[in-house]
CSV table of C-alpha atoms in Angstrom, one decimal:
chain,number,residue,atom,x,y,z
F,1,MET,CA,-14.0,-8.1,4.5
F,2,THR,CA,-11.1,-7.9,2.1
F,3,SER,CA,-10.1,-10.0,-0.8
F,4,GLY,CA,-8.1,-12.9,0.6
F,5,TRP,CA,-10.9,-15.4,0.1
F,6,ARG,CA,-11.5,-18.1,-2.5
F,7,GLY,CA,-14.1,-20.7,-3.3
F,8,ASN,CA,-14.0,-24.2,-1.7
F,9,GLY,CA,-15.6,-27.5,-2.6
F,10,GLU,CA,-15.9,-29.4,-5.9
F,11,GLY,CA,-17.7,-27.4,-8.6
F,12,ASN,CA,-17.5,-24.1,-6.7
F,13,SER,CA,-18.0,-21.1,-9.0
F,14,GLY,CA,-15.8,-18.9,-6.8
F,15,VAL,CA,-16.5,-16.0,-4.6
F,16,THR,CA,-17.4,-12.3,-5.2
F,17,PHE,CA,-16.4,-9.3,-3.2
F,18,ASN,CA,-18.7,-6.4,-2.5
F,19,SER,CA,-19.3,-3.7,0.1
F,20,ASN,CA,-21.2,-6.3,2.3
F,21,GLY,CA,-18.4,-8.9,2.4
F,22,VAL,CA,-17.6,-12.0,0.5
F,23,SER,CA,-20.3,-14.1,-1.1
F,24,PHE,CA,-20.6,-17.5,-2.7
F,25,THR,CA,-23.4,-19.3,-4.5
F,26,ALA,CA,-24.3,-22.4,-2.5
F,27,SER,CA,-24.9,-24.7,-5.5
F,28,GLY,CA,-24.3,-28.0,-3.7
F,29,ASP,CA,-23.2,-29.9,-0.6
F,30,ASN,CA,-19.7,-28.7,0.7
F,31,ILE,CA,-19.6,-25.6,-1.5
F,32,GLY,CA,-18.2,-22.7,0.5
F,33,ALA,CA,-15.5,-20.1,1.0
F,34,VAL,CA,-12.2,-20.1,2.8
F,35,THR,CA,-9.3,-17.9,3.6
F,36,ASP,CA,-5.8,-18.5,5.0
F,37,VAL,CA,-4.5,-17.8,8.4
F,38,ALA,CA,-0.7,-17.6,8.3
F,39,LYS,CA,1.5,-19.6,10.7
F,40,PRO,CA,2.6,-19.5,13.4
F,41,ILE,CA,-0.8,-20.0,14.9
F,42,LYS,CA,-2.4,-22.4,17.5
F,43,LEU,CA,-6.2,-22.7,17.0
F,44,GLU,CA,-6.9,-25.4,19.6
F,45,GLU,CA,-9.7,-23.9,21.9
F,46,ALA,CA,-9.9,-20.8,19.7
F,47,VAL,CA,-13.4,-19.3,19.1
F,48,ILE,CA,-14.4,-18.5,15.5
F,49,SER,CA,-17.2,-16.0,15.2
F,50,MET,CA,-18.7,-15.3,11.8
F,51,VAL,CA,-21.4,-12.8,10.8
F,52,VAL,CA,-23.3,-14.4,7.9
F,53,ASN,CA,-26.3,-13.4,5.8
F,54,VAL,CA,-28.2,-15.9,3.7
F,55,SER,CA,-30.6,-15.3,0.9
F,56,SER,CA,-34.3,-16.2,1.1
F,57,GLU,CA,-33.6,-19.0,-1.4
F,58,PHE,CA,-30.9,-20.5,0.9
F,59,LYS,CA,-33.2,-20.3,3.9
F,60,ALA,CA,-36.1,-22.0,1.9
F,61,SER,CA,-33.8,-24.8,0.8
F,62,GLY,CA,-33.4,-26.0,4.4
F,63,ALA,CA,-29.6,-26.2,4.1
F,64,SER,CA,-27.3,-25.6,7.0
F,65,LEU,CA,-23.9,-24.0,7.4
F,66,GLN,CA,-20.7,-25.7,8.7
F,67,PRO,CA,-17.8,-23.5,9.8
F,68,LEU,CA,-14.5,-25.3,9.3
F,69,ALA,CA,-10.8,-25.1,9.8
F,70,GLN,CA,-8.2,-27.2,8.0
F,71,ILE,CA,-4.4,-27.4,8.6
F,72,LYS,CA,-2.6,-27.0,5.4
F,73,GLY,CA,0.3,-29.3,4.7
F,74,GLY,CA,1.7,-31.9,7.0
F,75,SER,CA,0.7,-35.6,7.0
F,76,TRP,CA,-2.9,-35.0,7.9
F,77,PRO,CA,-5.4,-32.3,6.8
F,78,GLY,CA,-6.8,-31.9,10.3
F,79,GLU,CA,-10.3,-30.9,9.3
F,80,TRP,CA,-12.7,-29.7,12.0
F,81,GLY,CA,-16.2,-28.4,11.8
F,82,CYS,CA,-19.1,-27.1,13.8
F,83,TRP,CA,-22.7,-26.9,12.7
F,84,SER,CA,-25.2,-24.1,12.3
F,85,GLY,CA,-28.6,-25.5,11.5
F,86,ASN,CA,-31.1,-23.9,9.1
F,87,GLU,CA,-33.2,-22.9,12.1
F,88,LEU,CA,-30.5,-20.6,13.3
F,89,LEU,CA,-30.5,-18.6,10.0
F,90,THR,CA,-32.8,-15.8,9.0
F,91,ALA,CA,-33.2,-14.8,5.3
F,92,GLY,CA,-31.7,-11.4,4.6
F,93,ALA,CA,-30.6,-10.8,8.2
F,94,ASP,CA,-27.1,-10.8,9.8
F,95,VAL,CA,-26.6,-13.8,12.1
F,96,THR,CA,-23.5,-14.6,14.2
F,97,ILE,CA,-22.5,-18.2,14.2
F,98,THR,CA,-19.9,-19.1,16.9
F,99,CYS,CA,-17.9,-22.3,17.3
F,100,THR,CA,-15.0,-23.4,19.4
F,101,ILE,CA,-12.2,-25.6,18.0
F,102,SER,CA,-11.8,-28.5,20.4
F,103,GLU,CA,-10.3,-31.6,19.0
F,104,ALA,CA,-9.6,-34.7,21.2
F,105,ASP,CA,-6.2,-35.3,19.5
F,106,LYS,CA,-5.3,-31.6,19.9
F,107,LYS,CA,-4.2,-31.5,16.3
F,108,PHE,CA,-4.7,-27.7,16.1
F,109,ASP,CA,-2.2,-27.2,18.9
F,110,GLN,CA,0.5,-26.6,16.2
F,111,THR,CA,2.4,-23.7,14.7
F,112,ASP,CA,4.3,-25.3,11.8
F,113,ASN,CA,1.6,-24.9,9.1
F,114,ASP,CA,-0.8,-22.3,7.8
F,115,VAL,CA,-4.5,-22.9,8.4
F,116,GLN,CA,-7.5,-22.2,6.2
F,117,ILE,CA,-10.8,-21.3,7.9
F,118,GLY,CA,-14.2,-20.7,6.3
F,119,VAL,CA,-17.7,-22.0,6.0
F,120,GLN,CA,-19.5,-24.4,3.7
F,121,ALA,CA,-23.1,-25.2,2.9
F,122,LYS,CA,-24.5,-28.6,3.9
F,123,GLY,CA,-27.5,-30.5,2.6
F,124,SER,CA,-29.2,-29.5,-0.7
F,125,PRO,CA,-28.5,-25.8,-0.7
F,126,ALA,CA,-29.5,-23.1,-3.2
F,127,GLY,CA,-29.0,-19.4,-3.1
F,128,VAL,CA,-26.3,-17.1,-1.8
F,129,VAL,CA,-24.3,-17.0,1.4
F,130,THR,CA,-22.5,-13.8,2.4
F,131,ILE,CA,-19.7,-13.7,5.0
F,132,LYS,CA,-19.7,-10.2,6.4
F,133,SER,CA,-17.0,-10.5,9.1
F,134,VAL,CA,-14.9,-13.1,10.8
F,135,THR,CA,-13.0,-12.9,14.0
F,136,ILE,CA,-10.8,-15.5,15.8
F,137,ALA,CA,-10.2,-15.3,19.5
F,138,LEU,CA,-7.3,-17.5,20.4
F,139,ALA,CA,-7.2,-19.3,23.7
F,140,GLN,CA,-5.2,-17.8,26.5
F,141,THR,CA,-3.0,-20.2,28.5
F,142,ALA,CA,-1.3,-19.8,31.8
F,143,ALA,CA,2.0,-20.4,30.0
F,144,SER,CA,1.5,-17.7,27.5
F,145,SER,CA,0.1,-14.3,28.5
F,146,SER,CA,0.7,-13.1,24.9
F,147,SER,CA,-1.9,-15.4,23.3
F,148,ALA,CA,-4.5,-12.8,23.3
F,149,THR,CA,-2.2,-10.1,21.8
F,150,SER,CA,-0.9,-12.4,19.1
F,151,SER,CA,-4.4,-13.2,18.0
F,152,THR,CA,-4.6,-9.9,16.2
F,153,ALA,CA,-1.7,-10.8,13.9
F,154,SER,CA,-3.1,-14.2,13.2
F,155,SER,CA,-6.8,-13.5,13.3
F,156,ILE,CA,-9.0,-12.3,10.5
F,157,TYR,CA,-9.8,-8.7,11.4
F,158,SER,CA,-12.4,-6.4,9.8
F,159,ALA,CA,-11.8,-2.7,10.0
F,160,GLY,CA,-15.4,-2.0,9.1
F,161,VAL,CA,-14.4,0.2,6.2
F,162,ASN,CA,-16.5,-0.3,3.0
F,163,SER,CA,-14.3,1.8,0.8
F,164,LEU,CA,-11.5,4.1,1.9
F,165,ARG,CA,-11.7,6.2,-1.2
F,166,ASP,CA,-15.3,7.1,-0.5
F,167,LEU,CA,-14.2,8.9,2.7
F,168,ALA,CA,-12.1,11.6,1.0
F,169,SER,CA,-12.6,14.3,-1.6
F,170,PHE,CA,-8.9,14.0,-2.7
F,171,PRO,CA,-7.1,11.0,-4.3
F,172,ILE,CA,-6.6,8.0,-2.2
F,173,GLY,CA,-3.9,6.0,-3.8
F,174,ALA,CA,-1.8,2.8,-3.7
F,175,ALA,CA,1.5,1.9,-5.3
F,176,VAL,CA,1.1,-1.4,-7.2
F,177,SER,CA,3.2,-3.5,-9.6
F,178,ASN,CA,2.8,-4.7,-13.1
F,179,THR,CA,5.4,-6.8,-14.9
F,180,ASP,CA,8.1,-5.8,-12.4
F,181,SER,CA,6.5,-8.2,-9.8
F,182,ALA,CA,4.8,-11.3,-11.2
F,183,THR,CA,3.5,-12.3,-7.8
F,184,TYR,CA,1.7,-9.0,-7.1
F,185,ASN,CA,0.9,-7.9,-10.7
F,186,ILE,CA,-2.2,-5.8,-10.6
F,187,LEU,CA,-3.1,-7.1,-14.1
F,188,THR,CA,-3.1,-10.7,-13.1
F,189,ASN,CA,-3.6,-11.0,-9.3
F,190,ALA,CA,-7.3,-11.1,-8.5
F,191,SER,CA,-6.7,-10.4,-4.9
F,192,GLU,CA,-4.7,-7.2,-5.7
F,193,GLN,CA,-7.4,-6.1,-8.1
F,194,ALA,CA,-10.2,-6.6,-5.6
F,195,LEU,CA,-8.4,-4.8,-2.8
F,196,VAL,CA,-7.3,-1.9,-5.0
F,197,GLU,CA,-10.6,-1.5,-6.7
F,198,LYS,CA,-12.4,-1.5,-3.4
F,199,HIS,CA,-10.4,1.1,-1.5
F,200,PHE,CA,-8.4,3.3,-3.9
F,201,ASP,CA,-9.1,5.7,-6.8
F,202,GLN,CA,-5.5,6.4,-7.8
F,203,MET,CA,-2.6,4.1,-8.7
F,204,THR,CA,1.1,4.7,-8.8
F,205,ALA,CA,3.4,2.4,-10.7
F,206,GLY,CA,6.2,1.1,-8.4
F,207,ASN,CA,8.7,0.9,-11.3
F,208,ILE,CA,7.4,0.7,-14.8
F,209,MET,CA,7.0,4.4,-15.5
F,210,LYS,CA,10.6,5.2,-14.5
F,211,MET,CA,13.2,6.2,-17.1
F,212,SER,CA,15.1,2.9,-17.5
F,213,TYR,CA,11.8,1.1,-18.2
F,214,LEU,CA,10.4,3.5,-20.7
F,215,GLN,CA,13.6,4.5,-22.6
F,216,PRO,CA,16.2,1.8,-22.1
F,217,THR,CA,18.3,3.0,-25.0
F,218,GLN,CA,18.4,6.5,-26.5
F,219,GLY,CA,15.4,7.3,-28.6
F,220,ASN,CA,13.8,3.9,-28.2
F,221,PHE,CA,10.7,4.1,-26.0
F,222,THR,CA,8.8,1.1,-24.8
F,223,PHE,CA,5.3,1.9,-23.5
F,224,THR,CA,3.6,-1.5,-23.6
F,225,ASN,CA,3.7,-2.4,-19.9
F,226,ALA,CA,3.0,1.1,-18.7
F,227,ASP,CA,0.2,1.5,-21.2
F,228,ALA,CA,-1.5,-1.7,-19.9
F,229,PHE,CA,-1.1,-0.4,-16.3
F,230,VAL,CA,-2.6,3.0,-17.1
F,231,ASP,CA,-5.4,1.5,-19.3
F,232,TYR,CA,-6.4,-0.9,-16.5
F,233,ALA,CA,-6.6,2.1,-14.1
F,234,LYS,CA,-8.8,3.9,-16.6
F,235,SER,CA,-11.1,1.0,-17.0
F,236,LYS,CA,-11.7,1.1,-13.3
F,237,ASN,CA,-12.2,4.9,-13.2
F,238,MET,CA,-8.9,5.4,-11.4
F,239,THR,CA,-6.4,8.1,-12.1
F,240,VAL,CA,-2.6,7.5,-12.2
F,241,HIS,CA,0.1,9.5,-10.5
F,242,GLY,CA,3.2,9.2,-12.7
F,243,HIS,CA,6.3,8.1,-10.9
F,244,ALA,CA,9.0,9.3,-11.8
F,245,LEU,CA,10.3,11.2,-14.7
F,246,VAL,CA,13.8,11.9,-13.4
F,247,TRP,CA,15.5,9.8,-10.6
F,248,HIS,CA,19.2,9.5,-9.9
F,249,SER,CA,19.2,5.9,-8.5
F,250,ASP,CA,21.8,4.0,-10.5
F,251,TYR,CA,19.7,1.0,-11.5
F,252,GLN,CA,17.0,3.3,-12.8
F,253,VAL,CA,19.2,5.5,-15.0
F,254,PRO,CA,19.6,4.1,-18.6
F,255,SER,CA,23.2,3.3,-19.5
F,256,PHE,CA,23.2,5.9,-22.3
F,257,MET,CA,22.6,8.6,-19.7
F,258,LYS,CA,25.0,7.2,-17.1
F,259,ASN,CA,27.7,6.9,-19.7
F,260,TRP,CA,27.0,10.2,-21.4
F,261,SER,CA,30.2,11.5,-23.1
F,262,GLY,CA,28.7,14.4,-25.0
F,263,SER,CA,28.3,18.0,-23.8
F,264,ALA,CA,26.2,19.1,-20.9
F,265,THR,CA,23.9,21.0,-23.2
F,266,ASP,CA,23.2,17.9,-25.2
F,267,PHE,CA,22.6,16.0,-22.0
F,268,ILE,CA,20.0,18.5,-20.9
F,269,THR,CA,18.4,18.2,-24.3
F,270,ALA,CA,18.2,14.4,-23.8
F,271,VAL,CA,16.6,14.8,-20.4
F,272,GLU,CA,14.1,17.3,-21.9
F,273,ALA,CA,13.4,14.9,-24.8
F,274,HIS,CA,12.6,12.0,-22.3
F,275,VAL,CA,10.3,14.1,-20.2
F,276,THR,CA,8.5,15.5,-23.2
F,277,ALA,CA,8.0,12.2,-24.9
F,278,VAL,CA,6.7,10.4,-21.8
F,279,VAL,CA,4.4,13.2,-20.5
F,280,ASP,CA,3.0,13.8,-24.0
F,281,HIS,CA,2.4,10.1,-24.5
F,282,PHE,CA,0.4,9.7,-21.3
F,283,GLU,CA,-1.4,13.0,-21.6
F,284,ALA,CA,-3.4,11.3,-24.4
F,285,LYS,CA,-4.6,8.6,-22.0
F,286,GLY,CA,-6.5,11.2,-20.1
F,287,ASN,CA,-6.1,9.7,-16.6
F,288,VAL,CA,-2.4,10.4,-15.7
F,289,THR,CA,-3.2,13.6,-13.8
F,290,SER,CA,0.0,14.2,-11.9
F,291,TRP,CA,3.8,13.5,-12.0
F,292,ASP,CA,6.8,13.2,-9.7
F,293,VAL,CA,8.9,15.2,-12.2
F,294,VAL,CA,12.1,15.0,-10.2
F,295,ASN,CA,12.6,12.5,-7.4
F,296,GLU,CA,15.2,12.7,-4.5
F,297,ALA,CA,17.5,15.4,-5.9
F,298,ILE,CA,18.6,16.7,-2.5
F,299,ASN,CA,21.1,14.9,-0.2
F,300,ASP,CA,20.8,14.2,3.5
F,301,SER,CA,23.7,16.3,4.7
F,302,SER,CA,23.5,19.3,7.1
F,303,PRO,CA,23.4,21.7,5.5
F,304,ALA,CA,21.8,19.9,2.7
F,305,ASN,CA,22.5,20.5,-1.0
F,306,PHE,CA,21.8,19.0,-4.3
F,307,ARG,CA,23.1,15.5,-4.9
F,308,THR,CA,26.5,15.8,-6.5
F,309,ASP,CA,26.7,12.0,-6.9
F,310,SER,CA,23.7,12.0,-9.3
F,311,ALA,CA,24.4,11.3,-13.0
F,312,PHE,CA,22.0,14.0,-13.8
F,313,TYR,CA,24.0,16.5,-11.8
F,314,THR,CA,27.4,15.5,-13.1
F,315,LYS,CA,26.3,15.1,-16.8
F,316,SER,CA,24.6,18.5,-16.6
F,317,GLY,CA,27.9,20.1,-16.0
F,318,ASN,CA,28.0,19.7,-12.2
F,319,SER,CA,24.8,21.6,-12.0
F,320,ALA,CA,21.2,21.1,-10.7
F,321,VAL,CA,19.8,22.9,-13.8
F,322,TYR,CA,18.3,19.6,-15.0
F,323,ILE,CA,15.7,19.9,-12.3
F,324,GLU,CA,14.1,23.1,-13.6
F,325,LYS,CA,14.5,22.0,-17.2
F,326,ALA,CA,12.6,18.8,-16.4
F,327,PHE,CA,9.7,20.8,-14.9
F,328,GLN,CA,9.7,23.2,-17.8
F,329,ALA,CA,9.5,20.3,-20.3
F,330,ALA,CA,6.8,18.6,-18.3
F,331,ARG,CA,4.6,21.7,-18.3
F,332,ALA,CA,5.1,22.3,-22.0
F,333,ALA,CA,4.0,18.7,-22.7
F,334,ASP,CA,0.9,18.8,-20.5
F,335,ALA,CA,-0.5,22.1,-19.4
F,336,ASN,CA,-3.0,20.5,-17.0
F,337,ALA,CA,-0.9,17.9,-15.1
F,338,THR,CA,0.0,18.6,-11.5
F,339,LEU,CA,3.8,18.7,-11.2
F,340,TYR,CA,5.6,17.6,-8.0
F,341,TYR,CA,9.0,17.5,-6.6
F,342,ASN,CA,9.2,14.3,-4.5
F,343,ASP,CA,11.6,13.3,-1.7
F,344,TYR,CA,12.0,11.3,1.5
F,345,ASN,CA,12.9,12.7,5.0
F,346,ILE,CA,11.6,16.1,4.2
F,347,ASP,CA,8.9,15.3,6.7
F,348,GLN,CA,11.5,15.6,9.4
F,349,ASN,CA,11.5,19.4,9.1
F,350,ASN,CA,15.3,19.3,8.9
F,351,ALA,CA,18.1,20.7,6.8
F,352,LYS,CA,16.8,18.8,3.8
F,353,THR,CA,13.5,20.5,4.2
F,354,THR,CA,15.2,23.9,4.4
F,355,LYS,CA,17.1,23.2,1.2
F,356,MET,CA,13.9,22.1,-0.6
F,357,ILE,CA,12.1,25.3,0.5
F,358,GLU,CA,15.0,27.4,-0.8
F,359,MET,CA,14.6,25.6,-4.2
F,360,LEU,CA,10.9,26.2,-4.2
F,361,THR,CA,11.4,29.9,-3.4
F,362,ASP,CA,13.9,30.2,-6.2
F,363,PHE,CA,11.6,28.4,-8.7
F,364,GLN,CA,8.7,30.6,-7.9
F,365,ALA,CA,10.8,33.8,-8.2
F,366,ARG,CA,11.9,32.7,-11.7
F,367,ASN,CA,8.5,31.3,-12.7
F,368,ILE,CA,9.7,27.7,-13.0
F,369,PRO,CA,6.5,25.7,-13.2
F,370,ILE,CA,6.0,23.6,-10.0
F,371,ASP,CA,2.7,22.8,-8.4
F,372,GLY,CA,3.5,20.9,-5.3
F,373,VAL,CA,5.7,18.7,-3.1
F,374,GLY,CA,5.5,15.0,-2.7
F,375,PHE,CA,6.3,13.8,0.9
F,376,GLN,CA,7.3,10.2,0.5
F,377,MET,CA,6.6,9.5,4.3
F,378,HIS,CA,8.4,6.3,4.8
F,379,VAL,CA,8.2,6.7,8.6
F,380,PHE,CA,8.4,4.8,11.8
F,381,MET,CA,6.1,4.5,14.8
F,382,ASP,CA,8.2,6.8,16.8
F,383,TYR,CA,9.9,9.1,14.2
F,384,PRO,CA,9.5,11.7,13.0
F,385,SER,CA,7.2,13.6,15.4
F,386,ILE,CA,3.8,14.7,14.3
F,387,ALA,CA,4.8,18.2,15.1
F,388,ASN,CA,7.7,18.1,12.7
F,389,ILE,CA,5.6,16.4,10.0
F,390,SER,CA,3.0,19.2,10.3
F,391,ALA,CA,5.6,22.0,10.4
F,392,ALA,CA,7.3,20.6,7.2
F,393,MET,CA,4.0,20.5,5.4
F,394,LYS,CA,3.1,24.0,6.6
F,395,LYS,CA,6.2,25.4,5.0
F,396,VAL,CA,5.0,24.1,1.6
F,397,VAL,CA,1.5,25.3,2.2
F,398,ASP,CA,2.9,28.7,3.0
F,399,LYS,CA,4.4,28.7,-0.5
F,400,GLY,CA,0.9,28.2,-1.9
F,401,LEU,CA,1.9,24.8,-3.2
F,402,LYS,CA,0.1,21.4,-3.0
F,403,VAL,CA,1.1,18.7,-0.6
F,404,LYS,CA,0.8,15.1,-1.6
F,405,ILE,CA,1.8,12.1,0.6
F,406,THR,CA,3.2,9.9,-2.1
F,407,GLU,CA,4.7,6.8,-0.6
F,408,LEU,CA,3.3,6.3,2.9
F,409,ASP,CA,4.2,3.3,5.0
F,410,VAL,CA,4.6,3.1,8.8
F,411,ALA,CA,7.2,0.5,9.8
F,412,VAL,CA,6.8,-1.1,13.3
F,413,ASN,CA,10.5,-1.6,13.8
F,414,ASN,CA,12.9,1.4,13.7
F,415,PRO,CA,16.4,0.0,13.1
F,416,TYR,CA,17.9,3.6,13.4
F,417,ASN,CA,16.6,3.8,17.0
F,418,SER,CA,19.4,3.9,19.6
F,419,GLY,CA,18.0,0.8,21.3
F,420,TRP,CA,18.3,-1.4,18.1
F,421,PRO,CA,18.4,-4.4,18.0
F,422,GLY,CA,17.6,-4.9,21.7
F,423,ASN,CA,14.2,-3.3,21.2
F,424,LYS,CA,13.3,-5.3,18.1
F,425,ILE,CA,9.7,-6.5,17.8
F,426,THR,CA,9.7,-10.0,16.4
F,427,THR,CA,5.9,-10.6,16.5
F,428,PHE,CA,3.2,-8.3,15.2
F,429,THR,CA,1.2,-8.2,18.4
F,430,GLU,CA,-2.1,-6.5,19.2
F,431,THR,CA,-0.2,-3.8,21.1
F,432,ALA,CA,1.9,-3.1,17.9
F,433,SER,CA,-1.1,-3.2,15.6
F,434,LEU,CA,-3.1,-0.7,17.8
F,435,ALA,CA,-0.1,1.6,18.1
F,436,GLN,CA,0.2,1.5,14.3
F,437,LYS,CA,-3.5,2.2,14.0
F,438,LYS,CA,-3.1,5.4,16.1
F,439,ARG,CA,0.0,6.4,14.1
F,440,TYR,CA,-1.7,6.2,10.8
F,441,CYS,CA,-4.6,8.2,12.2
F,442,GLU,CA,-2.3,10.9,13.5
F,443,ILE,CA,-0.5,11.2,10.2
F,444,VAL,CA,-3.6,11.5,8.2
F,445,LYS,CA,-5.1,13.9,10.7
F,446,ALA,CA,-2.0,16.1,10.6
F,447,TYR,CA,-2.4,16.2,6.8
F,448,LEU,CA,-6.0,17.3,7.1
F,449,ASP,CA,-5.3,19.8,9.8
F,450,THR,CA,-2.3,21.4,8.1
F,451,VAL,CA,-3.2,21.3,4.4
F,452,PRO,CA,-6.2,23.3,3.2
F,453,ALA,CA,-8.6,21.5,0.9
F,454,ASN,CA,-7.5,23.3,-2.2
F,455,LEU,CA,-3.9,22.2,-1.7
F,456,ARG,CA,-4.5,18.5,-0.9
F,457,GLY,CA,-2.9,16.4,-3.7
F,458,GLY,CA,-3.9,13.2,-2.0
F,459,ILE,CA,-2.4,10.3,0.0
F,460,THR,CA,-0.9,7.2,-1.5
F,461,VAL,CA,0.3,4.2,0.5
F,462,TRP,CA,3.4,2.4,-0.9
F,463,GLY,CA,2.0,-1.0,-1.5
F,464,THR,CA,-1.0,-3.1,-0.7
F,465,THR,CA,-0.1,-5.9,1.8
F,466,ASP,CA,2.7,-6.4,4.3
F,467,ALA,CA,3.8,-9.4,2.1
F,468,SER,CA,4.8,-7.1,-0.7
F,469,THR,CA,6.5,-4.3,1.2
F,470,TRP,CA,9.9,-3.1,-0.1
F,471,LEU,CA,11.2,-2.6,3.4
F,472,THR,CA,12.0,-6.3,4.1
F,473,THR,CA,14.9,-6.3,1.6
F,474,ALA,CA,15.6,-2.6,1.3
F,475,THR,CA,16.3,-2.1,5.0
F,476,ALA,CA,19.7,-3.7,5.6
F,477,ALA,CA,19.3,-3.8,9.4
F,478,TYR,CA,16.3,-6.0,9.0
F,479,ASN,CA,18.6,-8.7,7.6
F,480,GLY,CA,15.8,-10.0,5.4
F,481,GLU,CA,13.4,-10.4,8.2
F,482,ALA,CA,9.8,-9.4,7.4
F,483,ILE,CA,9.4,-7.3,10.5
F,484,ALA,CA,8.2,-4.0,9.2
F,485,TRP,CA,4.5,-4.8,8.8
F,486,PRO,CA,4.1,-1.3,7.5
F,487,LEU,CA,0.8,-1.3,5.4
F,488,LEU,CA,-2.9,-1.4,5.8
F,489,PHE,CA,-3.5,-5.1,5.0
F,490,ASP,CA,-1.8,-8.3,6.2
F,491,ASN,CA,-0.1,-10.9,4.1
F,492,ASN,CA,-3.5,-12.5,3.2
F,493,TYR,CA,-5.2,-9.3,2.1
F,494,ASN,CA,-7.1,-9.0,5.3
F,495,ASP,CA,-7.7,-5.6,7.0
F,496,LYS,CA,-5.4,-4.4,9.7
F,497,PRO,CA,-6.3,-1.9,12.5
F,498,ALA,CA,-4.2,0.6,10.5
F,499,LEU,CA,-7.0,0.8,8.0
F,500,ARG,CA,-9.4,1.7,10.7
F,501,GLY,CA,-7.0,4.4,11.9
F,502,TYR,CA,-6.7,5.9,8.4
F,503,ALA,CA,-10.5,5.9,8.1
F,504,ASP,CA,-11.0,7.4,11.5
F,505,ALA,CA,-8.9,10.4,10.6
F,506,LEU,CA,-10.7,10.9,7.3
F,507,GLN,CA,-14.0,10.8,9.1
F,508,GLY,CA,-12.9,13.2,11.8
F,509,GLY,CA,-12.7,10.6,14.5
F,510,ALA,CA,-10.4,10.4,17.5
F,511,CYS,CA,-7.0,8.8,17.1
F,512,ASN,CA,-6.8,6.1,19.8
């Protein structure tokens, strides 16, 4: 069970999340727990199955449980409930309660509104009720052979993974937000907190540790938001992967650097000063263990070269010397941090990969301090191939450097495919979800098979739920449609099969 649950009923003290599921204290009649199922969904004739576990106090109270579903919004609440009497419950034992939604007025035969489903205590209850898993099997109709497949997207699915981080000996991370996203702020969103604390032991800041956030004007550093982010991680025994000290993207380069009119030598000094100040500041925290020192400094041409459109390149005298200077400054500031070069598309084992390897070879020959390569891994279901992903990683391993997957997501739709948009998937079906599960498994397995234990820097997914993915707005061909579904959890913080695929690979299971 994941964290998209809340307390229901007047006087409810809320819910708690643990390795067993979601629990609530049944302190009175109608006290329970509910979670949302996103539209479009038709629940008429659907079967809800819940695995519940009640405490001995609840059993002794003689109280019963009532599964329920309510349509949210519209002119009528549309409440429906079944009944599971006390005689069906056993203290301390898992019991499956199953009910079929069947309303005479067919009010659940709708797709315009979200629905909340859950269970509430009835009678004079006392004690604790734990919901360990919930599944919804939608009714199949002759008119729609897709009803069974769409149920995965609309149903509550449990991957059966108590904690992803417990399955690996290397960092299992997630990119999360702070003040840069009020909705998904890890410091204020309880659902984000519960999910991250359950499954991950490393956090990456999506934006707030980048240059424009930390040094908006020359010499004036603002660490307040980043400090709160890092301190939160430390309070939860999590490390932080720092992202990113130097990145060319226009909106993340402070104006004083973009508009630099001084000498190239002085510009390099300013870059070194930024890196030194930031790394030195966070070294004192004790839990910022690694950095993307330079991000995306190589272009996508063939043959590839360093980005000549980067302000860092042009202001450094039309030179890529800023890259090595940043690494040298980072090492001088923190002798123990793991320093990465980070980029996208290098997993394709292409011209960009070749240019990166040339840079690494040069750095090693001249003793420029670099510890590893961050493979962003914003990939698709069909591209790049696992063979190319493995081959690209192997080239870094052969240099004796660490490999870290830093920004993993697996988009269901590939708008760069030759069949686009004719092959666009508009509904996250069971077929798509299971294919994504296999893809996640194959990627993680390739990492484990290719990268020896001493060179594994970890795996980080770029976000928590599909609702917060950057791909919806960043991928122009999607035209604002939320059709990537690239992450491990759905819009309501529930598990997806992708989580199971990730876990299967970590546990040495088959990818299917």
